[in-house]
Amino acid sequence: MRILRTSTGLALATMLSFHLPCLRAGSVDSNDTSVRTAPGDSKAAPDAAMAAAHSAAKGDGLLEALLTELDRSKAQLKMDQVQAPYFIEYRVNEVEDFSAEAAFGALRENQHVYVRVLRVVVRIGDYKQDSYFGRGQGESSYLPLDDDPIALRHQIWLATDEAYKAAGQALAEKQAALKQFSADPNPVDDFAKAPPLIAVEPTVALKVDEFAWEKTLEDATAIYKNYPDVQSLTASARFTADNEYLVNSEGTVTRSGKTTYLVSLNSSAQAADGMRLGRSPAYIVGRNEELPSHDALLGDAKKMLDTVVALRQAPIVEEEYRGPVLFAADAANDIVSSLIGQNVLGQKPQLGRPNRTTGAFATSYKTRVLPTFLTVVDDPTLKDFQGKSLVGSYAVDSEAVKAQPVNVIENGVLTNYLAGRQPIRDFPNSNGHGRGAPGSSPGPSVGVLLVKSSESQSLADLKKKVIQMVTDQGKPYGYRVDTLGQPGNTPRLLYRVYADGHEELVRGAVFSELDLRALRSDLLAVGNDPLVSNRAGRTPTTVISPSLLFGELEVKRADTSKDKLPDYPAPPLKK
Amino acid sequence: MKISETSGTCGNLRFRGLQVVRVAASWVLAAQLAFVPFAYGTAGKSDSPMPAAPASDPVLKAMQGELARASSELGKAEQPPYYLSYTVYDQEFTVLVGAYGSLLHTTAAQHRQADVTMRVGTPELDNTHGQSRGSGITSGPLPFGNDQDAIARILWELTDREFKRAVPTLLNVRTNTAVRAEEEDKSPDFSKEKPQTHLGEVPPPALFDRSAWEGEIKRLSAAFRKYPDVYFATVVLQVQRSNSRMVSSEGSSIVSPTASTRLVMEAQTRADDGMDLLRVETFQAPSAGGLPGETDLSAKIEKMASDLNALRKAPVAEPYDGPALLSGRAAAVFFHEVLGHRLEGHRQRDEEEGQTFTKKVGQEVLPKFLSVIDDPTMHEIAGVKLAGTYDFDNEGEPAQRVNVIENGVLKNFLLSRMPIKDFGNSNGHGRSQPGLMPTGRQGNLIVTSSQTVPDSQLRQKLIDEVKKQNKPYGLYFDDIQGGFTLTGRSLPQAFQVLPVIVYKVYADGRPDELVRGVDIVGTPLAALTRILLTGDQPHVFNGVCGAESGQVPVAAVAPSMLFSEMEVQKRAHEHERPPLLPPPGFEDTSVGKDAQAKPEGKP
């Protein structure tokens, strides 16, 4: 099929992706946000709530336009045979985004995006059962960049109309779909009530010298010239300021801003046998002054390339090893994020499924999931940790619910889930963890996940313990893993720890059976060295975990193909 | 097949209903700039990718040096490439999008991409044979500046990757060819051509006053505020400078800069039955200064809005088979779809293609009074710039005027360097978007006629034909938004042209009646033989054409045409209602929808 068209437009969805690569690093942020509850509780007359909302929005053209359309839609939106909405929400993310990438000493990408993305949710039905299903989960649209009220409202109006019609259809589809299942005697509500909240905070903007950063990225990648064995070297930066505006028909008006600064390095090489080896360290911070300086980044780039070169020379692991493995805090953070962070989310299963959540902890409520010496808390209200900004910190979530600390695992026992406004069995309310990327539906998400222990030890003691164990078991060495690669938690820097204390770098390993059972039963001890690991995913999150020592884990040779080496040498350098 | 209306959606933003058109439109630009998927940025801080003097161009030097090295190094391999080329595409562009008086987005960005094209085997049978054509190309982003080390390094990486792909593919091709029945067209895979050298001078950037244009885009788009029924409207300005450098192992060295500016005004409404109605106006010029003035553009907007208001109220056309008059632009799209795509060279040997015209060379396929050429070397017709103009195609062959049909008789095809039976050489029509293997494509397809009447008499000729056939009315297709066609064997050979402004012209002298929801349908060979006569003026349709080798700008030019018979069907459409509430600014019912368009009831 061939298509000939005159029309041209903007491929916004295609051109702009808010998905940041899932990266992580050591880091810090604070936004000084004070939150107050709207005058009157949720039972107050909605008119009073809306009046308070209007007065809070005064002076902000975007909030005013949102409220004007909200009032109009609330009062008038009604189609034959379809109920009027019982809830309407507008969330706008005003995103300023700078990104740049250099390869081999030369810049090959730089862009600056400034965009406003609206997400409209219109709900029909009631809190018990509503239209939040399929297309009824909301509509997205771009909004004008200036505050012209008519131009703004025009796009809001169109998106609301679409969302309402979609909600009407979605409710009918949902009710039809529910007919396939026998009625639930204790149904879980579709939507949690939340008190109206008024919290209009100052907006944020990017504060970086873009030109200087482009130069730094070029300089950091120019050092490939001194590393003939390194095949690729890139450095990239992505700096984002995201101001989130939210108004809803319950009388909530919030505005909050957040900056995230990411700088990452990436390099790869092949060993003589063809095995591909890579490193991809990153810095993710909430305040630009915490980013590494030009010289510090160059120094780190050299260190990284040194490890790549060392990996090329390193021996391949034996076919299989079972024994103690010590995860340094950086590697431990990845384990905590993937095995604990993903499973404590209170994500409601799909229609008709009786489980509590979609995660592996769905049926683990009130059971032991970790050793009793461990407690896990998610506390987005924590702004700094050991002087470092936490990008997972926030005061109000993407559903305008105040952030709260939540003890998810207490002394090894699962006691709670991270929840947004979509209730799950036994947990009818949001605990302020509903977060969403710009333009997408919010869902339960990690904020700042901390692993705490009543029995922590120094790293040196943990290493001694590894040596003791291998000696007792008659093994020549144990393993210590420094850092992992994603996806799949594969070791990037893995060392053999010999009885005399010396270490040897190895390559080509994977962990097997690194799972929930191992966490619950084989985790022996933790370090006293909690490390901040900021992560830039769909929404920025932070994990803080100390080193973890597993008594028994399997390390085995990776089953990956060894690619051919280049068919001819790299070009000689001109300068 | 490969292209659908919504292929532009991706990521986490969903567009539907009213916005489907936006997505479709989006996809056009996205694909056009397909090698720049994330196209937001500030250009100009680093070295300009446009060289001042090609002869000393460090980028070209790096390309030549690395090409020579790769040819010599890989020449020692067991299966050396017999052809290798590097093409580096530079693009700088600014896009301004206005809606209802505000800027919805602004973009300025620069991008540079390298395509490495490699052929292993022999010109008779190589890795690109048949369905393996994609194995001939590997692409990647290049640094913007003049750092020859960095450029050479990335070209090396891409070349090595391409080599590792091309060689195993050749083995597969050889095995498949040995196992399968002999192909009907035994032409070689690559034609022999003379190397070309052309170092085009890159002109200095035309003056572009961005803030003045931002103001104009805002003002123009604000004009749609007056029309409550125009639910969606944008004014898009796209200013682009491009440069392509190509070097090949055959000795070609080509630098070919281009610049273009497009202004696209798009407006949409929805009828009460849910049918989306769209009007688009496009203007093209080498630089922003060549676009029509604000007064002319404002007048076009008024016309678009009044057309949409009339269309909303127009009755839906019934299926019809009878005489029809196509305006020049409608006829041009008709020829692009029905004839042009079927004359693309590679379709004559691809065994999955319908091959409508493959064996008709020397035979009459059109009425004798019609001739068709494709001429990318022409820059304008009747004062209108043509979108399908280029000097070298994407295989480095010089553009040529090709007489495809002379006095109704098929003479030639649109050829890339993929030979077909009896046509062993390229005629400069190997086109692609960056990153894809070129195939034979249209440039400026121009239909001329020797059986003409003045345009002013066409309507009467239509009425005469209607009367002759004893029909109550004929159809006049005034404007179209585009079309598509299927050329394969697995689906019926068909085409569709999407008209937007169609009138019933009555035989009994009643005034013409605007109708909506009409699609022209039919089978190609039959439709082409029913042309009775044409107007005497050429009309231009500039657009973007999508096919296997991607999005390329094209023009189609034709006079108005009278058909003895044309089949139309009702258009399938969504049934979502127009927006429930009045648009912002029209909340007060006393100045609502009706007040706007309704004349006074009494004198």
PDB file of C-alpha atoms in Angstrom, chain A residues 1-19 68-69 72-73 76-80 98 101 103-119 134-155 157-159 161-162 164-166 169 210-211 214 218 224-225 227-232 276 437-440 538 563-575, chain B residues 1 3 5 8 10 12-19 22 24-30 33 37-42 45-46 66 69-70 73-74 86 95 97 99-106 141-144 147-150 152-154 156-157 159-160 163-164 218 225 230-231 236 238 262 264 266 270 278 280 282 333 336-337 341 347 353 481-487 541-548 554 576-585 587:
ATOM      1  CA  MET A   1       0.000   0.000   0.000  1.00  0.00           C
ATOM      2  CA  ARG A   2       1.296   3.425  -0.864  1.00  0.00           C
ATOM      3  CA  ILE A   3      -0.047   6.584   0.598  1.00  0.00           C
ATOM      4  CA  LEU A   4       0.166  10.023  -0.819  1.00  0.00           C
ATOM      5  CA  ARG A   5      -0.799  12.815   1.499  1.00  0.00           C
ATOM      6  CA  THR A   6      -0.287  16.476   1.663  1.00  0.00           C
ATOM      7  CA  SER A   7      -0.791  16.717   5.362  1.00  0.00           C
ATOM      8  CA  THR A   8       2.109  17.127   7.648  1.00  0.00           C
ATOM      9  CA  GLY A   9       2.167  17.395  11.369  1.00  0.00           C
ATOM     10  CA  LEU A  10       4.279  16.493  14.263  1.00  0.00           C
ATOM     11  CA  ALA A  11       5.018  12.986  15.292  1.00  0.00           C
ATOM     12  CA  LEU A  12       5.065  13.904  18.874  1.00  0.00           C
ATOM     13  CA  ALA A  13       4.608  10.507  20.281  1.00  0.00           C
ATOM     14  CA  THR A  14       7.320   9.214  18.005  1.00  0.00           C
ATOM     15  CA  MET A  15       9.698  12.075  18.327  1.00  0.00           C
ATOM     16  CA  LEU A  16       9.666  12.387  22.030  1.00  0.00           C
ATOM     17  CA  SER A  17       9.936   9.548  24.402  1.00  0.00           C
ATOM     18  CA  PHE A  18       9.934  10.137  28.055  1.00  0.00           C
ATOM     19  CA  HIS A  19      11.339   6.753  28.781  1.00  0.00           C
ATOM     20  CA  THR A  68     -12.099  26.738  33.988  1.00  0.00           C
ATOM     21  CA  GLU A  69     -12.476  23.658  31.802  1.00  0.00           C
ATOM     22  CA  ARG A  72     -17.424  23.523  32.742  1.00  0.00           C
ATOM     23  CA  SER A  73     -16.962  19.792  32.177  1.00  0.00           C
ATOM     24  CA  GLN A  76     -22.219  20.199  31.718  1.00  0.00           C
ATOM     25  CA  LEU A  77     -20.563  17.059  30.376  1.00  0.00           C
ATOM     26  CA  LYS A  78     -23.401  14.644  29.786  1.00  0.00           C
ATOM     27  CA  MET A  79     -24.331  12.446  26.877  1.00  0.00           C
ATOM     28  CA  ASP A  80     -27.624  10.583  26.322  1.00  0.00           C
ATOM     29  CA  PHE A  98      18.149  18.661  27.429  1.00  0.00           C
ATOM     30  CA  GLU A 101      25.588  12.477  23.352  1.00  0.00           C
ATOM     31  CA  ALA A 103      30.990   9.357  20.657  1.00  0.00           C
ATOM     32  CA  PHE A 104      34.738   9.101  20.093  1.00  0.00           C
ATOM     33  CA  GLY A 105      35.337  12.681  21.093  1.00  0.00           C
ATOM     34  CA  ALA A 106      32.649  14.270  18.928  1.00  0.00           C
ATOM     35  CA  LEU A 107      29.116  15.388  19.642  1.00  0.00           C
ATOM     36  CA  ARG A 108      26.457  13.520  17.666  1.00  0.00           C
ATOM     37  CA  GLU A 109      23.240  14.468  19.380  1.00  0.00           C
ATOM     38  CA  ASN A 110      22.015  17.513  21.208  1.00  0.00           C
ATOM     39  CA  GLN A 111      18.463  18.521  21.683  1.00  0.00           C
ATOM     40  CA  HIS A 112      16.425  20.718  23.882  1.00  0.00           C
ATOM     41  CA  VAL A 113      12.782  19.886  24.348  1.00  0.00           C
ATOM     42  CA  TYR A 114      10.174  22.029  25.985  1.00  0.00           C
ATOM     43  CA  VAL A 115       6.718  20.551  26.011  1.00  0.00           C
ATOM     44  CA  ARG A 116       3.518  20.393  27.999  1.00  0.00           C
ATOM     45  CA  VAL A 117       1.728  17.090  28.175  1.00  0.00           C
ATOM     46  CA  LEU A 118      -1.832  16.827  29.452  1.00  0.00           C
ATOM     47  CA  ARG A 119      -3.399  13.690  30.791  1.00  0.00           C
ATOM     48  CA  GLY A 134      -9.028   0.071  28.745  1.00  0.00           C
ATOM     49  CA  ARG A 135      -9.493   3.365  26.948  1.00  0.00           C
ATOM     50  CA  GLY A 136     -11.295   4.723  30.009  1.00  0.00           C
ATOM     51  CA  GLN A 137      -7.934   5.157  31.710  1.00  0.00           C
ATOM     52  CA  GLY A 138      -7.425   8.565  30.202  1.00  0.00           C
ATOM     53  CA  GLU A 139      -6.446  10.582  27.175  1.00  0.00           C
ATOM     54  CA  SER A 140      -3.225  12.447  26.469  1.00  0.00           C
ATOM     55  CA  SER A 141      -2.619  15.568  24.480  1.00  0.00           C
ATOM     56  CA  TYR A 142      -0.022  18.289  24.047  1.00  0.00           C
ATOM     57  CA  LEU A 143      -0.797  21.753  25.343  1.00  0.00           C
ATOM     58  CA  PRO A 144       0.311  25.156  24.044  1.00  0.00           C
ATOM     59  CA  LEU A 145       3.535  26.474  25.477  1.00  0.00           C
ATOM     60  CA  ASP A 146       2.309  29.918  26.372  1.00  0.00           C
ATOM     61  CA  ASP A 147      -0.561  30.705  28.706  1.00  0.00           C
ATOM     62  CA  ASP A 148      -3.094  31.927  26.141  1.00  0.00           C
ATOM     63  CA  PRO A 149      -6.311  30.842  27.888  1.00  0.00           C
ATOM     64  CA  ILE A 150      -8.376  30.067  24.779  1.00  0.00           C
ATOM     65  CA  ALA A 151      -5.611  28.114  23.062  1.00  0.00           C
ATOM     66  CA  LEU A 152      -4.946  26.131  26.256  1.00  0.00           C
ATOM     67  CA  ARG A 153      -8.586  25.466  26.927  1.00  0.00           C
ATOM     68  CA  HIS A 154      -9.207  24.369  23.344  1.00  0.00           C
ATOM     69  CA  GLN A 155      -6.840  21.401  23.710  1.00  0.00           C
ATOM     70  CA  TRP A 157     -11.717  20.728  25.937  1.00  0.00           C
ATOM     71  CA  LEU A 158     -10.985  18.286  23.082  1.00  0.00           C
ATOM     72  CA  ALA A 159      -9.109  15.837  25.310  1.00  0.00           C
ATOM     73  CA  ASP A 161     -14.521  15.239  25.332  1.00  0.00           C
ATOM     74  CA  GLU A 162     -12.540  12.250  24.078  1.00  0.00           C
ATOM     75  CA  TYR A 164     -15.607  11.231  28.564  1.00  0.00           C
ATOM     76  CA  LYS A 165     -16.772   9.362  25.476  1.00  0.00           C
ATOM     77  CA  ALA A 166     -14.078   6.744  26.010  1.00  0.00           C
ATOM     78  CA  GLN A 169     -17.619   2.981  26.312  1.00  0.00           C
ATOM     79  CA  GLU A 210      24.731  23.088  28.041  1.00  0.00           C
ATOM     80  CA  PHE A 211      27.682  24.163  25.965  1.00  0.00           C
ATOM     81  CA  GLU A 214      28.751  19.167  25.364  1.00  0.00           C
ATOM     82  CA  GLU A 218      33.422  15.211  23.948  1.00  0.00           C
ATOM     83  CA  TYR A 224      39.442   6.314  23.343  1.00  0.00           C
ATOM     84  CA  LYS A 225      42.615   7.263  21.505  1.00  0.00           C
ATOM     85  CA  TYR A 227      42.719   2.670  24.560  1.00  0.00           C
ATOM     86  CA  PRO A 228      43.171   0.816  21.260  1.00  0.00           C
ATOM     87  CA  ASP A 229      41.367  -2.270  22.600  1.00  0.00           C
ATOM     88  CA  VAL A 230      38.165  -0.442  23.443  1.00  0.00           C
ATOM     89  CA  GLN A 231      35.645  -0.743  20.620  1.00  0.00           C
ATOM     90  CA  SER A 232      33.085   1.851  21.555  1.00  0.00           C
ATOM     91  CA  ARG A 276      31.538  -8.862  24.432  1.00  0.00           C
ATOM     92  CA  ALA A 437       5.583   9.423  33.689  1.00  0.00           C
ATOM     93  CA  PRO A 438       4.371  12.530  31.826  1.00  0.00           C
ATOM     94  CA  GLY A 439       1.312  11.677  29.757  1.00  0.00           C
ATOM     95  CA  SER A 440       0.907   8.163  31.138  1.00  0.00           C
ATOM     96  CA  ARG A 538       9.675   5.892  33.969  1.00  0.00           C
ATOM     97  CA  ASP A 563      30.780 -12.776  18.248  1.00  0.00           C
ATOM     98  CA  LYS A 564      33.411 -12.509  15.566  1.00  0.00           C
ATOM     99  CA  LEU A 565      36.111  -9.907  16.059  1.00  0.00           C
ATOM    100  CA  PRO A 566      36.200  -7.000  13.578  1.00  0.00           C
ATOM    101  CA  ASP A 567      37.145  -8.176  10.103  1.00  0.00           C
ATOM    102  CA  TYR A 568      39.688  -5.405   9.713  1.00  0.00           C
ATOM    103  CA  PRO A 569      41.470  -3.012  12.059  1.00  0.00           C
ATOM    104  CA  ALA A 570      40.085   0.319  13.244  1.00  0.00           C
ATOM    105  CA  PRO A 571      41.144   3.368  11.243  1.00  0.00           C
ATOM    106  CA  PRO A 572      44.507   4.855  12.210  1.00  0.00           C
ATOM    107  CA  LEU A 573      44.291   8.147  14.082  1.00  0.00           C
ATOM    108  CA  LYS A 574      45.007  11.382  12.243  1.00  0.00           C
ATOM    109  CA  LYS A 575      45.643  13.528  15.279  1.00  0.00           C
TER     110      LYS A 575
ATOM    111  CA  MET B   1       1.066  -4.152   3.476  1.00  0.00           C
ATOM    112  CA  ILE B   3       1.895   1.131   5.817  1.00  0.00           C
ATOM    113  CA  GLU B   5      -2.649   5.121   9.062  1.00  0.00           C
ATOM    114  CA  GLY B   8       3.117   6.847  13.814  1.00  0.00           C
ATOM    115  CA  CYS B  10       4.403   4.881  19.772  1.00  0.00           C
ATOM    116  CA  ASN B  12       3.098   6.319  26.005  1.00  0.00           C
ATOM    117  CA  LEU B  13       0.870   8.930  24.414  1.00  0.00           C
ATOM    118  CA  ARG B  14      -2.258   7.623  22.811  1.00  0.00           C
ATOM    119  CA  PHE B  15      -4.192   9.513  20.216  1.00  0.00           C
ATOM    120  CA  ARG B  16      -7.576   8.529  18.959  1.00  0.00           C
ATOM    121  CA  GLY B  17     -10.784   9.640  17.357  1.00  0.00           C
ATOM    122  CA  LEU B  18     -10.468  13.213  16.301  1.00  0.00           C
ATOM    123  CA  GLN B  19      -6.784  12.871  16.657  1.00  0.00           C
ATOM    124  CA  ARG B  22      -3.132  14.061  13.583  1.00  0.00           C
ATOM    125  CA  ALA B  24      -1.649  10.043  10.292  1.00  0.00           C
ATOM    126  CA  ALA B  25      -0.250  13.447   9.589  1.00  0.00           C
ATOM    127  CA  SER B  26       2.371  12.935  12.218  1.00  0.00           C
ATOM    128  CA  TRP B  27       3.484   9.804  10.634  1.00  0.00           C
ATOM    129  CA  VAL B  28       4.163  11.586   7.399  1.00  0.00           C
ATOM    130  CA  LEU B  29       6.620  14.007   8.893  1.00  0.00           C
ATOM    131  CA  ALA B  30       8.103  11.454  11.211  1.00  0.00           C
ATOM    132  CA  LEU B  33      12.565  12.723   8.980  1.00  0.00           C
ATOM    133  CA  PRO B  37      13.251  10.134  15.375  1.00  0.00           C
ATOM    134  CA  PHE B  38      13.745  12.337  18.400  1.00  0.00           C
ATOM    135  CA  ALA B  39      13.662  15.610  16.692  1.00  0.00           C
ATOM    136  CA  TYR B  40      13.652  18.303  19.276  1.00  0.00           C
ATOM    137  CA  GLY B  41      16.643  20.407  19.783  1.00  0.00           C
ATOM    138  CA  THR B  42      18.631  23.512  19.530  1.00  0.00           C
ATOM    139  CA  LYS B  45      25.955  25.534  18.734  1.00  0.00           C
ATOM    140  CA  SER B  46      28.382  23.064  17.335  1.00  0.00           C
ATOM    141  CA  GLU B  66      37.747   5.227   5.009  1.00  0.00           C
ATOM    142  CA  ARG B  69      40.760   1.593   3.389  1.00  0.00           C
ATOM    143  CA  ALA B  70      37.674  -0.612   3.769  1.00  0.00           C
ATOM    144  CA  GLU B  73      41.106  -4.359   3.689  1.00  0.00           C
ATOM    145  CA  LEU B  74      37.906  -6.223   2.889  1.00  0.00           C
ATOM    146  CA  TYR B  86      28.962   5.665   1.994  1.00  0.00           C
ATOM    147  CA  VAL B  95       9.440  23.229  12.766  1.00  0.00           C
ATOM    148  CA  VAL B  97       3.408  24.344  15.024  1.00  0.00           C
ATOM    149  CA  ALA B  99      -2.868  26.004  17.073  1.00  0.00           C
ATOM    150  CA  TYR B 100      -5.642  28.468  17.925  1.00  0.00           C
ATOM    151  CA  GLY B 101      -3.283  31.379  18.447  1.00  0.00           C
ATOM    152  CA  SER B 102      -0.570  29.652  20.409  1.00  0.00           C
ATOM    153  CA  LEU B 103       2.568  27.700  19.653  1.00  0.00           C
ATOM    154  CA  LEU B 104       1.948  24.049  20.371  1.00  0.00           C
ATOM    155  CA  HIS B 105       5.554  23.035  19.695  1.00  0.00           C
ATOM    156  CA  THR B 106       8.705  24.419  18.277  1.00  0.00           C
ATOM    157  CA  PRO B 141      24.233   8.463  13.583  1.00  0.00           C
ATOM    158  CA  LEU B 142      27.451  10.353  12.907  1.00  0.00           C
ATOM    159  CA  PRO B 143      28.992  13.246  14.855  1.00  0.00           C
ATOM    160  CA  PHE B 144      28.017  16.682  13.533  1.00  0.00           C
ATOM    161  CA  ASP B 147      36.302  15.370  13.434  1.00  0.00           C
ATOM    162  CA  GLN B 148      37.690  13.015  10.802  1.00  0.00           C
ATOM    163  CA  ASP B 149      38.907  10.475  13.352  1.00  0.00           C
ATOM    164  CA  ALA B 150      35.490  10.124  14.941  1.00  0.00           C
ATOM    165  CA  ALA B 152      36.149   7.372  10.188  1.00  0.00           C
ATOM    166  CA  ARG B 153      35.819   5.328  13.355  1.00  0.00           C
ATOM    167  CA  ILE B 154      32.021   5.123  13.139  1.00  0.00           C
ATOM    168  CA  TRP B 156      34.457   1.561  10.152  1.00  0.00           C
ATOM    169  CA  GLU B 157      32.086   0.161  12.803  1.00  0.00           C
ATOM    170  CA  THR B 159      31.069  -1.153   7.562  1.00  0.00           C
ATOM    171  CA  ASP B 160      32.235  -4.049   9.703  1.00  0.00           C
ATOM    172  CA  PHE B 163      30.013  -6.907   6.119  1.00  0.00           C
ATOM    173  CA  LYS B 164      29.096  -9.400   8.845  1.00  0.00           C
ATOM    174  CA  LYS B 218       0.284  32.296  15.933  1.00  0.00           C
ATOM    175  CA  ARG B 225     -10.779  30.584  16.654  1.00  0.00           C
ATOM    176  CA  VAL B 230     -13.317  23.604  13.288  1.00  0.00           C
ATOM    177  CA  TYR B 231     -12.338  21.417  16.215  1.00  0.00           C
ATOM    178  CA  VAL B 236       2.877  24.043  10.557  1.00  0.00           C
ATOM    179  CA  GLN B 238       8.877  23.363   8.307  1.00  0.00           C
ATOM    180  CA  ARG B 262       6.741  23.822   3.580  1.00  0.00           C
ATOM    181  CA  VAL B 264       0.914  23.138   5.906  1.00  0.00           C
ATOM    182  CA  GLU B 266      -4.731  21.583   8.339  1.00  0.00           C
ATOM    183  CA  ARG B 270     -16.766  16.271  12.381  1.00  0.00           C
ATOM    184  CA  LEU B 278     -10.447  17.436   6.683  1.00  0.00           C
ATOM    185  CA  VAL B 280      -5.377  20.737   4.016  1.00  0.00           C
ATOM    186  CA  THR B 282       0.204  23.030   1.458  1.00  0.00           C
ATOM    187  CA  VAL B 333      -3.211  11.869  -7.509  1.00  0.00           C
ATOM    188  CA  HIS B 336       0.228   8.774  -9.168  1.00  0.00           C
ATOM    189  CA  GLU B 337      -1.657   5.899  -7.539  1.00  0.00           C
ATOM    190  CA  HIS B 341       3.306   3.056  -8.667  1.00  0.00           C
ATOM    191  CA  ARG B 347       7.655  -4.191  -9.248  1.00  0.00           C
ATOM    192  CA  GLU B 353       3.780  -8.065  -7.385  1.00  0.00           C
ATOM    193  CA  GLN B 481      -6.353  14.823   0.318  1.00  0.00           C
ATOM    194  CA  GLY B 482      -4.422  11.837  -0.983  1.00  0.00           C
ATOM    195  CA  GLY B 483      -4.745   8.226  -1.922  1.00  0.00           C
ATOM    196  CA  PHE B 484      -3.272   4.800  -1.736  1.00  0.00           C
ATOM    197  CA  THR B 485      -2.981   1.717  -3.878  1.00  0.00           C
ATOM    198  CA  LEU B 486      -2.303  -1.972  -3.581  1.00  0.00           C
ATOM    199  CA  THR B 487      -0.010  -3.471  -6.200  1.00  0.00           C
ATOM    200  CA  PHE B 541      -0.221  18.158  -6.352  1.00  0.00           C
ATOM    201  CA  ASN B 542       2.836  18.235  -4.081  1.00  0.00           C
ATOM    202  CA  GLY B 543       2.988  15.534  -1.468  1.00  0.00           C
ATOM    203  CA  VAL B 544       4.932  12.882   0.347  1.00  0.00           C
ATOM    204  CA  CYS B 545       4.799   9.349  -0.978  1.00  0.00           C
ATOM    205  CA  GLY B 546       5.419   6.262   1.117  1.00  0.00           C
ATOM    206  CA  ALA B 547       6.431   2.823  -0.128  1.00  0.00           C
ATOM    207  CA  GLU B 548       9.028   0.104   0.569  1.00  0.00           C
ATOM    208  CA  VAL B 554       6.916  13.816  -4.974  1.00  0.00           C
ATOM    209  CA  GLU B 576     -18.060   9.249  17.396  1.00  0.00           C
ATOM    210  CA  ARG B 577     -20.149  12.353  17.927  1.00  0.00           C
ATOM    211  CA  PRO B 578     -18.774  15.855  17.571  1.00  0.00           C
ATOM    212  CA  PRO B 579     -17.613  17.387  20.862  1.00  0.00           C
ATOM    213  CA  LEU B 580     -20.484  17.679  23.361  1.00  0.00           C
ATOM    214  CA  LEU B 581     -19.722  21.107  24.791  1.00  0.00           C
ATOM    215  CA  PRO B 582     -19.155  24.237  22.733  1.00  0.00           C
ATOM    216  CA  PRO B 583     -15.510  25.179  22.268  1.00  0.00           C
ATOM    217  CA  PRO B 584     -13.888  27.631  24.703  1.00  0.00           C
ATOM    218  CA  GLY B 585     -14.898  31.134  23.736  1.00  0.00           C
ATOM    219  CA  GLU B 587     -19.752  28.893  25.990  1.00  0.00           C
TER     220      GLU B 587
END
